[in-house]
Amino acid sequence: RLERNASTHTVEAYARDLAELQQHLKKSKAKSTFPDLEEMVEFLVSLMDKGLKPSTIHRRLSACNSFFSFLVAESELAANPMDFLDKPRMLKSLPKVLSREEAQRLVESAHGDLPADVRDRAILELLYGSGLRVSETINLNLEGVLDDRGLLLVRGKGRKERIVPYSEPAGAALTRYLSGVRPELVRKRASRGHPPHAKVFVNLRGGAISRQAIYDIVQKRCLEAEISKSISPHTLRHSFATHLLSGGADLR
């Protein structure tokens, strides 16, 4: 958290991975405080026996490797037991993307006038029309919407700020949501005694929207659009980039 400026989400993921190693070492009655190469091999085998995907195994081993490297730097450990561990090869798979027609069907599935419809349309248009990450979407503040210039000021990985342009349909959906739906939801929340907040996207109770809620919105609208692919909010980011590239845009 301090040295790498990692997000809370990343810190929690690393903690879960290290907790799994800790549980494994307790069950196997490890000989010392920190595992040696042999014990790490046994841990790797146990992960493979569970049938986990190579990407999941790599993430868990990466957390262990970072932790042991830290311990070596702090002189708590003489050597990193991961240095001589043969790791399973990662198969690089291409990310799923929507076709242009599927992307259009997805965003247009939120076509009503109910608060949820207007908000969901703004979220979907913005995810597909700007390539925002979910974390950037839920943390987007009102002051970050530079609507007079068609830009967003977002905070991405490592809490770095960047300027992001968004599409005209995203701008129209966002303006409709911010001019009517959000103020009303936030007003109702304030009338119940809750303090104000500056997050752009809110749940139907007026509070800041969660990562899981955006995932659920994408899943729900995917069903309504009759899209059979298994997609997530990140699929819209990949689709945004793919469609830009296919249209001749520069990757950077």
Short mmCIF file of C-alpha atoms in Angstrom, two decimals:
data_model
loop_
_atom_site.label_atom_id
_atom_site.label_comp_id
_atom_site.label_asym_id
_atom_site.label_seq_id
_atom_site.Cartn_x
_atom_site.Cartn_y
_atom_site.Cartn_z
CA ARG A 1 0.00 0.00 0.00
CA LEU A 2 2.78 2.43 0.91
CA GLU A 3 5.62 1.52 -1.45
CA ARG A 4 3.65 0.65 -4.59
CA ASN A 5 0.67 2.93 -3.98
CA ALA A 6 -1.57 -0.05 -4.69
CA SER A 7 -5.35 0.30 -4.51
CA THR A 8 -7.38 -1.20 -1.68
CA HIS A 9 -8.72 -3.78 -4.15
CA THR A 10 -5.17 -4.92 -5.06
CA VAL A 11 -4.09 -5.05 -1.42
CA GLU A 12 -7.10 -7.21 -0.52
CA ALA A 13 -6.39 -9.57 -3.44
CA TYR A 14 -2.74 -10.01 -2.35
CA ALA A 15 -3.88 -10.62 1.24
CA ARG A 16 -6.27 -13.39 0.10
CA ASP A 17 -3.53 -15.06 -1.94
CA LEU A 18 -1.08 -14.99 0.97
CA ALA A 19 -3.77 -16.25 3.36
CA GLU A 20 -4.19 -19.30 1.12
CA LEU A 21 -0.45 -20.02 1.37
CA GLN A 22 -0.66 -19.59 5.13
CA GLN A 23 -3.53 -22.09 5.39
CA HIS A 24 -1.63 -24.57 3.23
CA LEU A 25 1.46 -24.31 5.44
CA LYS A 26 -0.64 -24.82 8.58
CA LYS A 27 -2.21 -27.98 7.14
CA SER A 28 1.14 -29.35 5.98
CA LYS A 29 2.74 -28.48 9.35
CA ALA A 30 5.61 -26.49 7.84
CA LYS A 31 9.01 -26.84 9.48
CA SER A 32 9.85 -23.13 9.84
CA THR A 33 8.33 -19.64 9.90
CA PHE A 34 8.78 -19.12 6.16
CA PRO A 35 8.53 -21.84 3.49
CA ASP A 36 11.50 -23.20 1.58
CA LEU A 37 11.63 -24.22 -2.10
CA GLU A 38 10.28 -27.73 -1.39
CA GLU A 39 7.27 -26.36 0.46
CA MET A 40 6.57 -23.86 -2.31
CA VAL A 41 6.63 -26.70 -4.84
CA GLU A 42 4.07 -28.53 -2.68
CA PHE A 43 1.94 -25.38 -2.58
CA LEU A 44 2.12 -25.09 -6.37
CA VAL A 45 1.08 -28.72 -6.76
CA SER A 46 -1.87 -28.17 -4.40
CA LEU A 47 -3.04 -25.22 -6.54
CA MET A 48 -2.79 -27.31 -9.70
CA ASP A 49 -4.66 -30.19 -8.03
CA LYS A 50 -7.56 -27.81 -7.38
CA GLY A 51 -7.92 -27.35 -11.13
CA LEU A 52 -7.34 -23.60 -11.00
CA LYS A 53 -6.70 -21.69 -14.21
CA PRO A 54 -3.03 -20.90 -14.99
CA SER A 55 -3.81 -17.18 -14.68
CA THR A 56 -5.14 -17.70 -11.13
CA ILE A 57 -2.11 -19.79 -10.15
CA HIS A 58 0.22 -17.14 -11.59
CA ARG A 59 -1.50 -14.42 -9.60
CA ARG A 60 -1.16 -16.38 -6.35
CA LEU A 61 2.50 -17.16 -7.01
CA SER A 62 3.10 -13.52 -7.94
CA ALA A 63 1.73 -12.41 -4.57
CA CYS A 64 4.03 -14.88 -2.80
CA ASN A 65 7.02 -13.79 -4.87
CA SER A 66 6.42 -10.10 -4.07
CA PHE A 67 6.05 -10.88 -0.37
CA PHE A 68 9.26 -12.94 -0.20
CA SER A 69 11.18 -10.31 -2.17
CA PHE A 70 10.01 -7.75 0.40
CA LEU A 71 11.17 -10.03 3.24
CA VAL A 72 14.60 -10.42 1.61
CA ALA A 73 14.88 -6.63 1.25
CA GLU A 74 13.95 -6.25 4.93
CA SER A 75 16.56 -8.90 5.92
CA GLU A 76 13.83 -11.15 7.33
CA LEU A 77 14.68 -13.87 4.81
CA ALA A 78 18.06 -14.92 3.39
CA ALA A 79 16.74 -15.87 -0.07
CA ASN A 80 13.50 -15.91 -2.02
CA PRO A 81 12.32 -19.56 -2.31
CA MET A 82 10.49 -18.60 -5.52
CA ASP A 83 13.74 -17.86 -7.38
CA PHE A 84 14.24 -21.50 -8.38
CA LEU A 85 10.59 -22.49 -8.74
CA ASP A 86 9.47 -23.56 -12.22
CA LYS A 87 6.09 -21.94 -12.76
CA PRO A 88 3.40 -23.33 -15.10
CA ARG A 89 3.31 -21.62 -18.47
CA MET A 90 0.60 -19.05 -19.01
CA LEU A 91 -1.51 -19.41 -22.11
CA LYS A 92 -2.26 -15.97 -23.46
CA SER A 93 -5.89 -15.84 -24.55
CA LEU A 94 -7.36 -12.96 -26.50
CA PRO A 95 -9.93 -10.97 -24.55
CA LYS A 96 -13.58 -11.31 -25.54
CA VAL A 97 -14.97 -8.41 -27.54
CA LEU A 98 -18.43 -7.46 -28.72
CA SER A 99 -19.18 -6.82 -32.36
CA ARG A 100 -20.27 -3.27 -33.19
CA GLU A 101 -23.84 -4.49 -33.56
CA GLU A 102 -23.74 -6.28 -30.19
CA ALA A 103 -22.29 -3.19 -28.48
CA GLN A 104 -25.08 -1.07 -29.93
CA ARG A 105 -27.73 -3.56 -28.80
CA LEU A 106 -26.24 -3.61 -25.32
CA VAL A 107 -26.27 0.16 -24.76
CA GLU A 108 -29.72 0.49 -26.36
CA SER A 109 -31.16 -2.17 -24.03
CA ALA A 110 -31.41 0.64 -21.43
CA HIS A 111 -33.93 2.70 -23.39
CA GLY A 112 -36.64 3.61 -20.86
CA ASP A 113 -37.33 6.71 -18.79
CA LEU A 114 -37.06 5.11 -15.36
CA PRO A 115 -34.14 6.32 -13.19
CA ALA A 116 -32.43 2.91 -13.51
CA ASP A 117 -32.75 3.01 -17.32
CA VAL A 118 -31.34 6.53 -17.65
CA ARG A 119 -28.46 5.79 -15.27
CA ASP A 120 -27.65 2.42 -16.85
CA ARG A 121 -27.62 3.96 -20.33
CA ALA A 122 -25.13 6.59 -19.14
CA ILE A 123 -22.90 3.93 -17.58
CA LEU A 124 -22.96 1.64 -20.63
CA GLU A 125 -22.42 4.51 -23.09
CA LEU A 126 -19.49 5.76 -21.01
CA LEU A 127 -17.86 2.34 -20.62
CA TYR A 128 -18.08 1.73 -24.36
CA GLY A 129 -17.64 5.35 -25.47
CA SER A 130 -14.55 6.15 -23.40
CA GLY A 131 -12.92 2.83 -22.46
CA LEU A 132 -13.10 3.55 -18.72
CA ARG A 133 -12.16 0.84 -16.23
CA VAL A 134 -14.79 -0.08 -13.63
CA SER A 135 -12.67 1.43 -10.85
CA GLU A 136 -12.44 4.69 -12.82
CA THR A 137 -16.20 4.68 -13.38
CA ILE A 138 -17.19 4.20 -9.74
CA ASN A 139 -14.62 6.79 -8.58
CA LEU A 140 -15.52 9.42 -11.19
CA ASN A 141 -16.38 12.72 -9.47
CA LEU A 142 -18.66 15.50 -10.71
CA GLU A 143 -15.71 17.89 -11.02
CA GLY A 144 -14.06 15.34 -13.32
CA VAL A 145 -16.76 15.70 -15.97
CA LEU A 146 -15.40 18.45 -18.23
CA ASP A 147 -18.52 18.43 -20.39
CA ASP A 148 -17.75 21.71 -22.09
CA ARG A 149 -14.74 20.00 -23.69
CA GLY A 150 -16.05 16.43 -23.95
CA LEU A 151 -13.40 15.17 -21.55
CA LEU A 152 -13.20 13.28 -18.25
CA LEU A 153 -10.58 13.65 -15.55
CA VAL A 154 -10.25 10.14 -14.09
CA ARG A 155 -8.03 8.48 -11.54
CA GLY A 156 -6.70 5.17 -12.85
CA LYS A 157 -4.20 2.54 -11.76
CA GLY A 158 -1.70 3.67 -9.16
CA ARG A 159 -4.02 6.64 -8.50
CA LYS A 160 -2.61 8.37 -11.58
CA GLU A 161 -4.86 10.98 -13.14
CA ARG A 162 -5.50 11.04 -16.87
CA ILE A 163 -7.69 12.93 -19.30
CA VAL A 164 -10.13 10.78 -21.29
CA PRO A 165 -12.31 11.89 -24.24
CA TYR A 166 -15.76 10.35 -24.57
CA SER A 167 -18.14 9.84 -27.46
CA GLU A 168 -21.08 12.09 -28.37
CA PRO A 169 -23.68 9.39 -27.47
CA ALA A 170 -21.96 9.00 -24.09
CA GLY A 171 -22.08 12.77 -23.61
CA ALA A 172 -25.81 12.90 -24.42
CA ALA A 173 -26.60 10.02 -22.04
CA LEU A 174 -24.44 11.53 -19.31
CA THR A 175 -26.07 14.97 -19.64
CA ARG A 176 -29.55 13.44 -19.40
CA TYR A 177 -28.58 11.47 -16.29
CA LEU A 178 -26.78 14.37 -14.54
CA SER A 179 -29.50 16.92 -15.28
CA GLY A 180 -32.43 14.93 -13.92
CA VAL A 181 -31.92 11.49 -12.43
CA ARG A 182 -28.86 11.95 -10.25
CA PRO A 183 -29.98 15.19 -8.54
CA GLU A 184 -33.34 13.64 -7.63
CA LEU A 185 -31.80 10.43 -6.20
CA VAL A 186 -29.23 12.43 -4.22
CA ARG A 187 -31.93 14.83 -2.96
CA LYS A 188 -33.99 11.94 -1.61
CA ARG A 189 -30.90 10.55 0.09
CA ALA A 190 -30.15 13.92 1.70
CA SER A 191 -33.74 14.14 2.98
CA ARG A 192 -33.04 10.94 4.92
CA GLY A 193 -30.16 12.65 6.71
CA HIS A 194 -27.22 11.33 4.67
CA PRO A 195 -24.25 13.63 3.92
CA PRO A 196 -23.64 14.76 0.30
CA HIS A 197 -21.03 13.15 -1.96
CA ALA A 198 -19.52 14.00 -5.33
CA LYS A 199 -19.57 10.61 -7.10
CA VAL A 200 -21.12 10.78 -10.55
CA PHE A 201 -22.81 7.39 -10.52
CA VAL A 202 -25.18 6.50 -7.71
CA ASN A 203 -27.37 3.57 -6.75
CA LEU A 204 -31.15 3.98 -6.61
CA ARG A 205 -30.87 5.05 -2.96
CA GLY A 206 -28.57 7.94 -3.94
CA GLY A 207 -25.35 6.49 -2.52
CA ALA A 208 -22.16 5.91 -4.50
CA ILE A 209 -22.50 2.94 -6.83
CA SER A 210 -20.35 -0.17 -6.24
CA ARG A 211 -18.15 -2.26 -8.53
CA GLN A 212 -20.51 -5.22 -8.13
CA ALA A 213 -23.52 -3.10 -9.05
CA ILE A 214 -21.93 -2.10 -12.37
CA TYR A 215 -21.06 -5.74 -13.06
CA ASP A 216 -24.71 -6.68 -12.35
CA ILE A 217 -25.95 -3.90 -14.65
CA VAL A 218 -23.83 -5.21 -17.54
CA GLN A 219 -25.01 -8.78 -16.91
CA LYS A 220 -28.68 -7.75 -16.74
CA ARG A 221 -28.54 -5.61 -19.87
CA CYS A 222 -26.62 -8.33 -21.69
CA LEU A 223 -29.54 -10.72 -21.11
CA GLU A 224 -32.04 -8.09 -22.26
CA ALA A 225 -30.00 -7.49 -25.43
CA GLU A 226 -29.97 -11.28 -26.05
CA ILE A 227 -26.18 -11.43 -26.21
CA SER A 228 -25.03 -14.98 -25.59
CA LYS A 229 -21.37 -14.15 -24.85
CA SER A 230 -20.19 -14.14 -21.26
CA ILE A 231 -19.11 -10.53 -20.78
CA SER A 232 -18.08 -8.17 -18.01
CA PRO A 233 -17.65 -4.38 -17.82
CA HIS A 234 -14.03 -4.89 -18.95
CA THR A 235 -15.35 -6.42 -22.18
CA LEU A 236 -16.67 -2.99 -23.12
CA ARG A 237 -13.19 -1.51 -22.60
CA HIS A 238 -11.66 -4.14 -24.93
CA SER A 239 -14.48 -3.61 -27.45
CA PHE A 240 -13.93 0.17 -27.37
CA ALA A 241 -10.21 -0.27 -28.13
CA THR A 242 -10.78 -2.94 -30.80
CA HIS A 243 -13.38 -0.87 -32.66
CA LEU A 244 -11.18 2.23 -32.53
CA LEU A 245 -8.26 0.28 -33.98
CA SER A 246 -10.37 -1.31 -36.69
CA GLY A 247 -11.49 2.21 -37.62
CA GLY A 248 -7.89 3.30 -38.13
CA ALA A 249 -7.14 4.98 -34.78
CA ASP A 250 -3.61 4.99 -33.38
CA LEU A 251 -3.15 2.56 -30.47
CA ARG A 252 -1.75 5.22 -28.14
#
